mmCIF file of C-alpha atoms in Angstrom:
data_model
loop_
_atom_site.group_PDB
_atom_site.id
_atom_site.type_symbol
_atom_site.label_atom_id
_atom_site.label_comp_id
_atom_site.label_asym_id
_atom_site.label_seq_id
_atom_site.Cartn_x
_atom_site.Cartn_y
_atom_site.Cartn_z
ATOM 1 C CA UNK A 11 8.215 3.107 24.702
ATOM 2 C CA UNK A 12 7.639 -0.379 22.982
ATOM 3 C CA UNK A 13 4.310 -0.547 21.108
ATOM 4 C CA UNK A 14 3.014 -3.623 19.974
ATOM 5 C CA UNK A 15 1.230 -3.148 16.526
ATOM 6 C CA UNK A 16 -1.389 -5.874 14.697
ATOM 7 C CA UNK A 17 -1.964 -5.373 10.784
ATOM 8 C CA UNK A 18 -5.083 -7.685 9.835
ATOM 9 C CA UNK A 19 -6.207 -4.995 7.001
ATOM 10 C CA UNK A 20 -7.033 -7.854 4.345
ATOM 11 C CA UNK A 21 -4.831 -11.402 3.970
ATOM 12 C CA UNK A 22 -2.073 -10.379 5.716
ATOM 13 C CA UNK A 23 -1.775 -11.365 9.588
ATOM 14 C CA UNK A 24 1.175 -9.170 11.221
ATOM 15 C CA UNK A 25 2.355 -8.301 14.480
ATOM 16 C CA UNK A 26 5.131 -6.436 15.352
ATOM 17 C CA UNK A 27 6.805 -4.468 18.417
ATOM 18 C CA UNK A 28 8.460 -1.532 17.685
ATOM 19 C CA UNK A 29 10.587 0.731 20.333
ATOM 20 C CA UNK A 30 10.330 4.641 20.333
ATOM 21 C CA UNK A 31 8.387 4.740 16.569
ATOM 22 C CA UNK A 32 12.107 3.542 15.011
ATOM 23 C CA UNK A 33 13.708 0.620 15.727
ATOM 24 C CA UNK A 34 12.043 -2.720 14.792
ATOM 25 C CA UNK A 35 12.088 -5.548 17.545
ATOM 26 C CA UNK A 36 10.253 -7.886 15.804
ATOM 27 C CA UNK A 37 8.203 -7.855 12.366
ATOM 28 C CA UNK A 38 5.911 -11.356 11.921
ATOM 29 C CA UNK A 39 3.715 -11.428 8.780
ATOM 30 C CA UNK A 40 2.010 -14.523 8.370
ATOM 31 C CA UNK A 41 0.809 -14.607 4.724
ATOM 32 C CA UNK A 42 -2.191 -16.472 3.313
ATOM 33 C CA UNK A 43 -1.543 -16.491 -0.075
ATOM 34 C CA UNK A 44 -1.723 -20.466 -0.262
ATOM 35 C CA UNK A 45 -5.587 -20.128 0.974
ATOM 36 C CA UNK A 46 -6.149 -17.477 -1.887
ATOM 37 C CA UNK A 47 -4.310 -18.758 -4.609
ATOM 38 C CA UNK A 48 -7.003 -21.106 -6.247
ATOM 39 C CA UNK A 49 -8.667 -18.039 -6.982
ATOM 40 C CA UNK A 50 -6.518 -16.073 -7.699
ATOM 41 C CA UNK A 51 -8.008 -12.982 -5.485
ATOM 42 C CA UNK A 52 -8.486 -12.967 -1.766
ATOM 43 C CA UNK A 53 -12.020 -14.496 -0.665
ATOM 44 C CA UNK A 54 -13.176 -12.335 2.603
ATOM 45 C CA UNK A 55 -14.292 -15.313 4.390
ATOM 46 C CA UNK A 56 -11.713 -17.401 4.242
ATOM 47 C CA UNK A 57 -9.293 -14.292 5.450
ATOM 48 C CA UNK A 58 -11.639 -13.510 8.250
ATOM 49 C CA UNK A 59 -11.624 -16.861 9.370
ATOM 50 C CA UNK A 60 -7.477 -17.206 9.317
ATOM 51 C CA UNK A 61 -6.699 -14.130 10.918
ATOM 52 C CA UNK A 62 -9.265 -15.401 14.031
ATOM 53 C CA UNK A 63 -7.080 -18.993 13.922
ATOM 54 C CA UNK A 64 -3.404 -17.226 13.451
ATOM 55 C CA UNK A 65 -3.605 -13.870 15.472
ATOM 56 C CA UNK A 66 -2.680 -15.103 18.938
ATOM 57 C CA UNK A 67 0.343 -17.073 17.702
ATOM 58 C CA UNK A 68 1.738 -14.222 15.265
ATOM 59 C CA UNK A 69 1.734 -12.241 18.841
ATOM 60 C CA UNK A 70 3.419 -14.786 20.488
ATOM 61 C CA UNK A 71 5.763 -14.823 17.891
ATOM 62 C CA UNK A 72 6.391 -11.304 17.848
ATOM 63 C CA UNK A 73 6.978 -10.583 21.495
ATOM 64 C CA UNK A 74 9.287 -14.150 21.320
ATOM 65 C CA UNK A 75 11.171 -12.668 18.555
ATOM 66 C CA UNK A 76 11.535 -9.225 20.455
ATOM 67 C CA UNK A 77 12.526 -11.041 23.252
ATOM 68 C CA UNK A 78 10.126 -9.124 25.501
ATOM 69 C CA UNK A 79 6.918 -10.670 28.072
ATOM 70 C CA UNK A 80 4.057 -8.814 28.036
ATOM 71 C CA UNK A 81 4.645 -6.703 30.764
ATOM 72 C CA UNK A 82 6.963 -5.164 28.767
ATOM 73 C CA UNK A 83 4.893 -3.838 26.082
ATOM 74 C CA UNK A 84 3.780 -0.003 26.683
ATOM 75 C CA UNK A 85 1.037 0.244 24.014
ATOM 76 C CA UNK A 86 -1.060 -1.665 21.521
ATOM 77 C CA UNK A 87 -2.180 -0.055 18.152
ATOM 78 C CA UNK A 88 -4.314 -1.792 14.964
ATOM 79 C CA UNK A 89 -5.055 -0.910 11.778
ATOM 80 C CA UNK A 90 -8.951 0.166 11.905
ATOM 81 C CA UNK A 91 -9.747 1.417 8.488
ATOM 82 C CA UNK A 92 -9.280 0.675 5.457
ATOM 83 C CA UNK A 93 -9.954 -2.864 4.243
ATOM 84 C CA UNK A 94 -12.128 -5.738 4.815
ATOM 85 C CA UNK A 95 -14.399 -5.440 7.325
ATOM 86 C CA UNK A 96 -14.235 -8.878 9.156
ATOM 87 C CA UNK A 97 -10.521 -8.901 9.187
ATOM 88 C CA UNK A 98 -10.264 -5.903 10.374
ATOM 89 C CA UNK A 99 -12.428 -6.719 12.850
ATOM 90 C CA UNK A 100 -10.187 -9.861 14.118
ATOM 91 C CA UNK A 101 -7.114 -7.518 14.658
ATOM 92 C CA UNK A 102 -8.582 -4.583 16.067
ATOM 93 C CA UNK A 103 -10.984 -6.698 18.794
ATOM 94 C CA UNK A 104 -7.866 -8.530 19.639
ATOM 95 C CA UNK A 105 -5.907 -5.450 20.555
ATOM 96 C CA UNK A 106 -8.726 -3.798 22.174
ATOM 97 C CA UNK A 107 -9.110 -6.630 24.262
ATOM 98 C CA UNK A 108 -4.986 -6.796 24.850
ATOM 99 C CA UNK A 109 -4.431 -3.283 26.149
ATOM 100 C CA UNK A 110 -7.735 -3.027 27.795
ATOM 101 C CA UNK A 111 -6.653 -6.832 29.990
ATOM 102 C CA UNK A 112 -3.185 -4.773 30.475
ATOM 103 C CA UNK A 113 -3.942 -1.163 31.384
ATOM 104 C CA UNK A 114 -2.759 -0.218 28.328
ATOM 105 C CA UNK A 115 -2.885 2.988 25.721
ATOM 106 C CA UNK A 116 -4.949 1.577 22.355
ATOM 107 C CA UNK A 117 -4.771 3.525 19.586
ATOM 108 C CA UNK A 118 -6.576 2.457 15.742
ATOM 109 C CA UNK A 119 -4.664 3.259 12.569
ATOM 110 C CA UNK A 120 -5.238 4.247 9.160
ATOM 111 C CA UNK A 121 -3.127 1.690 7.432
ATOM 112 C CA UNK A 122 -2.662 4.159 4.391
ATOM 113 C CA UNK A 123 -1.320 6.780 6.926
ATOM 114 C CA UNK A 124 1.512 3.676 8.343
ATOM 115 C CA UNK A 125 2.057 2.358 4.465
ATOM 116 C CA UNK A 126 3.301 6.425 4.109
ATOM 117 C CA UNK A 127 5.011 6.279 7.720
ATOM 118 C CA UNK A 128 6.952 2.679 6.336
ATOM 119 C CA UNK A 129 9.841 4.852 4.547
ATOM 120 C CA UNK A 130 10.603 6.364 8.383
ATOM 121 C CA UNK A 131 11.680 3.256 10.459
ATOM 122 C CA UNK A 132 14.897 3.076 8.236
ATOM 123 C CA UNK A 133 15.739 7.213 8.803
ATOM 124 C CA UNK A 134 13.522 10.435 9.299
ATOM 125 C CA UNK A 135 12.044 12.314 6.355
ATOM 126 C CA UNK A 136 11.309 16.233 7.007
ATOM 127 C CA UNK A 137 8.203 17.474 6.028
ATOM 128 C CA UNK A 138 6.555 18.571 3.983
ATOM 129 C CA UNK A 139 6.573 15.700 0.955
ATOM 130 C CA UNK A 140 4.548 14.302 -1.774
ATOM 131 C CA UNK A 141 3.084 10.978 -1.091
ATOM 132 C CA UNK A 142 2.751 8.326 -3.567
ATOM 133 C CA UNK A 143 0.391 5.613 -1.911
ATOM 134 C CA UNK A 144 0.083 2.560 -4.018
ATOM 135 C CA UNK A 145 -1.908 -0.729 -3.146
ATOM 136 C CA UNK A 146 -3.841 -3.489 -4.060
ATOM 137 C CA UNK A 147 -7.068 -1.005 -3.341
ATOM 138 C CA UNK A 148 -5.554 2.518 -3.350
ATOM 139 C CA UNK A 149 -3.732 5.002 -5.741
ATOM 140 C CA UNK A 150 -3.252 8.073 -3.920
ATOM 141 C CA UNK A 151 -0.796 11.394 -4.539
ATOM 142 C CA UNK A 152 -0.682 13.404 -1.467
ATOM 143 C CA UNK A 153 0.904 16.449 0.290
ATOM 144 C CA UNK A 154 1.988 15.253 3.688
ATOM 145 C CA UNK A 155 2.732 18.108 6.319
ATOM 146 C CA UNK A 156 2.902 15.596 9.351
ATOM 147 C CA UNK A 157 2.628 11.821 10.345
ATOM 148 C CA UNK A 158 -1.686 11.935 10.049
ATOM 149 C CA UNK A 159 -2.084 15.165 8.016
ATOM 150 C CA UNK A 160 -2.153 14.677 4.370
ATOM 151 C CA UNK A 161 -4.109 16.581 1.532
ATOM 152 C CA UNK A 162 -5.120 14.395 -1.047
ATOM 153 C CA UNK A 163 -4.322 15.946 -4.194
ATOM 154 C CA UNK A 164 -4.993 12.487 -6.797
ATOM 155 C CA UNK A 165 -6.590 9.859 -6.625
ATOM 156 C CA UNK A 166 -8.049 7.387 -8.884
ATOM 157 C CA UNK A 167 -11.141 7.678 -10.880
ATOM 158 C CA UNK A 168 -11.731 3.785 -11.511
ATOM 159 C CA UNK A 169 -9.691 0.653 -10.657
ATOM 160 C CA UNK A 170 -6.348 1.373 -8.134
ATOM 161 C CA UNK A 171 -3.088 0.341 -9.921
ATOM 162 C CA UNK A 172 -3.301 -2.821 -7.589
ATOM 163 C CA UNK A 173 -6.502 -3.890 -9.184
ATOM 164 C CA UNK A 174 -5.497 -3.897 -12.534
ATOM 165 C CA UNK A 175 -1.781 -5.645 -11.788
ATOM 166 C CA UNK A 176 -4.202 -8.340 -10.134
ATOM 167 C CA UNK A 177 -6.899 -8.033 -12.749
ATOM 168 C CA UNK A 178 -4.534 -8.743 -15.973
ATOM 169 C CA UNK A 179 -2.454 -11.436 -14.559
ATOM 170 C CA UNK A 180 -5.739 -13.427 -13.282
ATOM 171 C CA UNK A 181 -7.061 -13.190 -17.176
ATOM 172 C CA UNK A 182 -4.069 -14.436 -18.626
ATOM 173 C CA UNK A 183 -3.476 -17.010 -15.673
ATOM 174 C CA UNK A 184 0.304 -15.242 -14.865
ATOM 175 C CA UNK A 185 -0.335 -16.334 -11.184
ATOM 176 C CA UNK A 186 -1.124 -14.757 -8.220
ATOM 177 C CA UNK A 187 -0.571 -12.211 -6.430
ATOM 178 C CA UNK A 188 -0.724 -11.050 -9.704
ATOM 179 C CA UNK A 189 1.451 -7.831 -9.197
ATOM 180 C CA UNK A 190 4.508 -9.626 -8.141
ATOM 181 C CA UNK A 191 3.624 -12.446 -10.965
ATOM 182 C CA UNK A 192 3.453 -9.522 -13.507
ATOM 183 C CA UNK A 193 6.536 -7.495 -12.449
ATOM 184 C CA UNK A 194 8.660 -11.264 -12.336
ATOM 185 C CA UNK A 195 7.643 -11.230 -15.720
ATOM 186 C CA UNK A 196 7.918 -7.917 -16.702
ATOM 187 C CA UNK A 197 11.910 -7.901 -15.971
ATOM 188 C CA UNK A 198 12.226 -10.589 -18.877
ATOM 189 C CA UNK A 199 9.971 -9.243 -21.467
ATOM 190 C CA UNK A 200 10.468 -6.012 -23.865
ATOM 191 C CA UNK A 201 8.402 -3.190 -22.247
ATOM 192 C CA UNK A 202 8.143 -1.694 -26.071
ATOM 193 C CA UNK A 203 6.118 -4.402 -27.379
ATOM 194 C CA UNK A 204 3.024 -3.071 -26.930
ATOM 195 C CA UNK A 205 1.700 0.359 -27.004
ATOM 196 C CA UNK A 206 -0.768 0.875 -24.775
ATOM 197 C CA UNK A 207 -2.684 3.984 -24.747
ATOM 198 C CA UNK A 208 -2.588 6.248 -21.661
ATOM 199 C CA UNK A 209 -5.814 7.613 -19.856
ATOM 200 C CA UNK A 210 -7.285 10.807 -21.755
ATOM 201 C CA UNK A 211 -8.719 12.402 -18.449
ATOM 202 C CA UNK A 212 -10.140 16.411 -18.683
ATOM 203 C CA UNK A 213 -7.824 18.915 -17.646
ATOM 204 C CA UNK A 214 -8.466 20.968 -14.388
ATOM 205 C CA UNK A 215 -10.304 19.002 -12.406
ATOM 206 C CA UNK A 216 -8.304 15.457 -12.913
ATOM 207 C CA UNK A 217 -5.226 17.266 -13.070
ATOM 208 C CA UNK A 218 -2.874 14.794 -10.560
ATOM 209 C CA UNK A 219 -6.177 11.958 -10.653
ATOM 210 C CA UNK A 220 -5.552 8.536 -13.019
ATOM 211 C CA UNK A 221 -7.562 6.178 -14.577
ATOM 212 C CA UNK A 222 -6.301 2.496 -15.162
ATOM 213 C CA UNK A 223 -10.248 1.084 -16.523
ATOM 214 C CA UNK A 224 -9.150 1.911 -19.997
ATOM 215 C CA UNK A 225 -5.533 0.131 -19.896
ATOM 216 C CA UNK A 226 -7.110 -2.783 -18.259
ATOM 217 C CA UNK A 227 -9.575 -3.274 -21.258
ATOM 218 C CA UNK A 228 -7.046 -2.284 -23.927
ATOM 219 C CA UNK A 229 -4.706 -5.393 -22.769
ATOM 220 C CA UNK A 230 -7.527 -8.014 -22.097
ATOM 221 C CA UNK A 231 -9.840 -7.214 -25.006
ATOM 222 C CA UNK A 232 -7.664 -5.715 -27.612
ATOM 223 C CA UNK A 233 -4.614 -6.713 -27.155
ATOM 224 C CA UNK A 234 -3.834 -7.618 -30.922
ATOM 225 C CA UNK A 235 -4.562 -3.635 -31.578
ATOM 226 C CA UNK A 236 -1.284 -2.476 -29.642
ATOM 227 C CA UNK A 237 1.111 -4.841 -30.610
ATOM 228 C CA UNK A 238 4.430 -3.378 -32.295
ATOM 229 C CA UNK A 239 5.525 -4.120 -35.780
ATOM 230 C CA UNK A 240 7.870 -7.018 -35.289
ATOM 231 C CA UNK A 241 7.256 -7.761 -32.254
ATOM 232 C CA UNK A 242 5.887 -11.119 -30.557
ATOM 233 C CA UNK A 243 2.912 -12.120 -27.826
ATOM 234 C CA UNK A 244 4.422 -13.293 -24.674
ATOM 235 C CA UNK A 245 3.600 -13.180 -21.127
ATOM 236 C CA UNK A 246 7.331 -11.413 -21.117
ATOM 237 C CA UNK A 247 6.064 -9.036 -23.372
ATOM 238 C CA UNK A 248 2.858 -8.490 -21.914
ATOM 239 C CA UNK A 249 3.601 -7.989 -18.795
ATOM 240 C CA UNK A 250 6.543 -5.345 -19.589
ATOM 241 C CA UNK A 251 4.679 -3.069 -21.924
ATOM 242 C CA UNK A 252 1.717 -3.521 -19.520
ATOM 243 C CA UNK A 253 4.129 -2.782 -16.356
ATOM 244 C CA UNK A 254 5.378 0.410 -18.109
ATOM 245 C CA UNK A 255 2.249 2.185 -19.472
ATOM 246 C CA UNK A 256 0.653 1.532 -15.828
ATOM 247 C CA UNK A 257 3.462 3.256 -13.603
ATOM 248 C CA UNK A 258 3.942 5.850 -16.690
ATOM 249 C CA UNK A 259 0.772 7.021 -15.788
ATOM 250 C CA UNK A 260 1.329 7.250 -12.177
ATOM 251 C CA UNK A 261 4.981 9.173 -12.718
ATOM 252 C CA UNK A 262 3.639 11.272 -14.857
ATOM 253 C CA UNK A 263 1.155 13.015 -12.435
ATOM 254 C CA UNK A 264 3.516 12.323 -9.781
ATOM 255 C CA UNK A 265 5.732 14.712 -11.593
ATOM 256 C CA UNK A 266 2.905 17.207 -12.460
ATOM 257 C CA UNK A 267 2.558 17.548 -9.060
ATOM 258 C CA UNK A 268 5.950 18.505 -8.231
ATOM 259 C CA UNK A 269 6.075 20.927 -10.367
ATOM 260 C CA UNK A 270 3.090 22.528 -9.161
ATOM 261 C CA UNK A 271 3.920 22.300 -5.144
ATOM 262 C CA UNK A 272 7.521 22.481 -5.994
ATOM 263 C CA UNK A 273 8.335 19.695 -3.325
ATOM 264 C CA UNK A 274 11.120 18.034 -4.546
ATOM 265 C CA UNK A 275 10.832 15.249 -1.960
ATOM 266 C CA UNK A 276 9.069 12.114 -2.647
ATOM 267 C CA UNK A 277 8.023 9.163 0.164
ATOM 268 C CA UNK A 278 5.905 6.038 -1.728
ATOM 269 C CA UNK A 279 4.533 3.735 0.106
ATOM 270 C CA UNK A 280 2.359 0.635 -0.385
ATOM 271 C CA UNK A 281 2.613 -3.058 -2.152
ATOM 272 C CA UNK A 282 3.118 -1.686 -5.265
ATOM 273 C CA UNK A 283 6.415 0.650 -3.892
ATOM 274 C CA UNK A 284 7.960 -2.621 -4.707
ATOM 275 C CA UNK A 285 7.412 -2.592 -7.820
ATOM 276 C CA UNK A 286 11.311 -2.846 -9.878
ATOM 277 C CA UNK A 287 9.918 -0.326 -12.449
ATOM 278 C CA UNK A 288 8.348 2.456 -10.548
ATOM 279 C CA UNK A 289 11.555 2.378 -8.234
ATOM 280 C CA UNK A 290 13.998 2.751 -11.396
ATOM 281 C CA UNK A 291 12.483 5.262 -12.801
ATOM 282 C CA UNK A 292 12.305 7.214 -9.844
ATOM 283 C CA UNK A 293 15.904 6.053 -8.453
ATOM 284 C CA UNK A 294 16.570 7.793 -12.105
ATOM 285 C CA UNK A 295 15.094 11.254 -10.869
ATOM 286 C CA UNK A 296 18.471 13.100 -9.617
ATOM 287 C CA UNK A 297 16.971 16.576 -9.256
ATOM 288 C CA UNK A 298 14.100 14.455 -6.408
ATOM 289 C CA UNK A 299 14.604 13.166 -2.885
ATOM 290 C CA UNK A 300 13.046 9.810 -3.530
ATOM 291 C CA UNK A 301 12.592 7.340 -0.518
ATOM 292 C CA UNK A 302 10.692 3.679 -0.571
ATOM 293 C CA UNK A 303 10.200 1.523 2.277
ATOM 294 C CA UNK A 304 12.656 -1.722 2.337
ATOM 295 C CA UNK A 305 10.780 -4.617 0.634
ATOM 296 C CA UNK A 306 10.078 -6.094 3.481
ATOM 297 C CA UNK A 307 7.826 -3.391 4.328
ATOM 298 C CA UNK A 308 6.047 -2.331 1.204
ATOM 299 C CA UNK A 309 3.293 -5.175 1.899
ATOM 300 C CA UNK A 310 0.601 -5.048 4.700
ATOM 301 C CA UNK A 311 2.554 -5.795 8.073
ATOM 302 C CA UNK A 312 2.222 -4.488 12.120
ATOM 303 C CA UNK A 313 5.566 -2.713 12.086
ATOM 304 C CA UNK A 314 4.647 0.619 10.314
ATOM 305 C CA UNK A 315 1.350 0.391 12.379
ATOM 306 C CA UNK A 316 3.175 0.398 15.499
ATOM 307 C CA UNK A 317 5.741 2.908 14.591
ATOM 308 C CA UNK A 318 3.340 5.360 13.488
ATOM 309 C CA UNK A 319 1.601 4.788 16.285
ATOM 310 C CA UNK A 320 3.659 5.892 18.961
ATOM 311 C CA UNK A 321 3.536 9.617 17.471
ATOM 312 C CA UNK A 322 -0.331 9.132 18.776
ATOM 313 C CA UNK A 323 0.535 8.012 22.341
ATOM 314 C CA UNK A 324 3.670 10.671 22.531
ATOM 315 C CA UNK A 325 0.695 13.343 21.977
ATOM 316 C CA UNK A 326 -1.021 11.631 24.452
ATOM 317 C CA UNK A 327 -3.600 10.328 21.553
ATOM 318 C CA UNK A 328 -6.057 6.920 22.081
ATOM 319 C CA UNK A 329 -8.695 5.574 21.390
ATOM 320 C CA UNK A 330 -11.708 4.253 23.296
ATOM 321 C CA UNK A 331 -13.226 0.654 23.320
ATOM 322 C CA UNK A 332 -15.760 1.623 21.556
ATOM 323 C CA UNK A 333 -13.557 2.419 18.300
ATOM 324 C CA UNK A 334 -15.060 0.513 15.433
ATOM 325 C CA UNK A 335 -13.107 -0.669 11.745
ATOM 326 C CA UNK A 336 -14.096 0.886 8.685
ATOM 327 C CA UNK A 337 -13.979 -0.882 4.985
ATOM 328 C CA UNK A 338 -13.174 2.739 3.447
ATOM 329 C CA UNK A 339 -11.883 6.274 4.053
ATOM 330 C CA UNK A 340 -13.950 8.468 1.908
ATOM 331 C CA UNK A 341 -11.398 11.073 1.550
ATOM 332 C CA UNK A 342 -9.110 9.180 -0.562
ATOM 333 C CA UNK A 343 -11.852 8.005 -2.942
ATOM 334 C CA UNK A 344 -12.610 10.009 -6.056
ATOM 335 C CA UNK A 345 -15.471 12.142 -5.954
ATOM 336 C CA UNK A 346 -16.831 14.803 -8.061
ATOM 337 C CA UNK A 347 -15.737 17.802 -6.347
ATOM 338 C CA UNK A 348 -11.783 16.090 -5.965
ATOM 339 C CA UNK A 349 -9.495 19.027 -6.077
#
């Protein structure tokens, strides 16, 4: 079964075929982080409005490349939730209209669910496992017990790890994206420079939850506060003792939850799985089962959305026409009542 799969979650326009949920035909990702750049965050519009002018020719691209016509796609699949609303619209329309022109199975994915499912194109990973979900909008620690059944156990309270990577490079003009720009940097700078205080969250209820509002103020406003006898301001410097603090937090309720569930087997997932810290650290781990997508798939792209996908249409799972995107999935926002 070849599925075609069409990632248009935010600035990222993808489209890959994938054969029997494993083996990658063809993974195009068209990026549109030259229309971004000048300010230094994605603008909705203007990633709307690509994704409507580029989505035909990254398909045509990605059949070409998996040296397949039409006719021999079985499926089509698109992310449908989370992200922003008008591109998700542009990728999902386009494969509604695909399969339904073709007779085909159409299935909508969460795109957090495929950023988890990335690790499993490159060998299979038995359940169950912690997830570690970490993008540009979501900080997640999870149980998974299947493909699309996760408990969310943590979450984050304020801004996703993402948004303060982004956040703290576009204040001190690093670049953008800001967390590649910041982890470049980070590898040349002294992580030790700075001490930067981690989140003081209440016990019980934020017990595996993190908080990255107060780190992001602490390096922008008061950054003279943490600095290390001896030590100097750099963007090397900055950007390493920022890098550290912010995954340190992650790890260590990462770590509080494997000692709770006592799964010892870890799957991350997400732009910031590529970060050269966070995969040290837990490359370090020898007692844990540790696995991260290839780099190449730690970003948005249609690959993990098609190979997830084909679980769906195995179980004989689609979706109607009528399927509409989403901008959010409430479960993996904090809320009050989080576990």
């Amino acid at each position: 079964m070849r599925i075609l799969g069409i990632e248009t979650s935010c600035d990222e326009c993808a489209a890959a075929v994938v054969e029997e949920g494993r083996h990658i035909l063809s993974n195009v990702v068209m990026t549109q982080i030259p229309l971004h750049e000048r300010y230094q965050g994605v603008v909705p519009e203007i990633a709307s409005r690509a994704h409507i002018e580029w989505i035909l020719g990254a398909v045509r691209r990605a059949l070409a490349e998996a040296q397949l016509d039409i006719d021999d796609i079985d499926g089509v699949a698109a992310t449908a939730k989370p992200g922003l609303i008008g591109s998700l619209a542009v990728g999902l329309s386009f494969a509604k209209a695909f399969a339904w022109a073709r007779g085909l199975p159409f299935k909508g994915i969460n795109h957090m669910l495929a950023h988890l499912y990335a690790p499993q194109l490159e060998e299979t990973i038995e359940y169950p496992f912690l997830g570690l979900l970490v993008s540009g909008g979501h900080t997640i620690i999870c149980r998974a017990d299947d493909f699309d059944s996760i408990a969310v156990l943590g979450t984050t309270i304020d801004d996703a790890a993402g948004e303060a990577f982004d956040k703290v490079a576009k204040y001190y003009g690093f670049g953008y994206p800001g967390g590649l720009v910041i982890d470049q940097l980070a590898e040349r700078g002294d992580e030790n420079a700075f001490k930067f205080p981690l989140p003081s969250l209440h016990k019980g209820e934020h017990r595996y939850d993190v908080s990255y509002s107060g780190l992001k103020t602490a390096v922008i406003h008061h950054l003279h506060s943490y600095l290390r006898p001896g030590a100097s301001i750099s963007p090397e410097n900055i950007a390493a003792s920022f890098r550290k603090t912010a995954i340190d937090t992650l790890l260590s309720r990462l770590y509080r939850a494997v000692r709770d569930t006592g799964i010892r087997t870890i799957v991350a997932g997400g732009g910031v799985a590529a970060n050269a810290y966070l995969r040290r650290e837990l490359a370090g781990k020898k007692d844990l089962r540790v696995f991260f997508p290839p780099l190449s798939l730690c970003g948005d792209n249609g690959a993990m959305v098609a190979g997830i996908a084909w679980h769906y249409f195995c179980r004989g799972e689609a979706d109607g026409w009528d399927l509409a995107p989403s901008s959010r999935v409430m479960d993996f926002k904090w809320r009050q009542n989080h576990p």
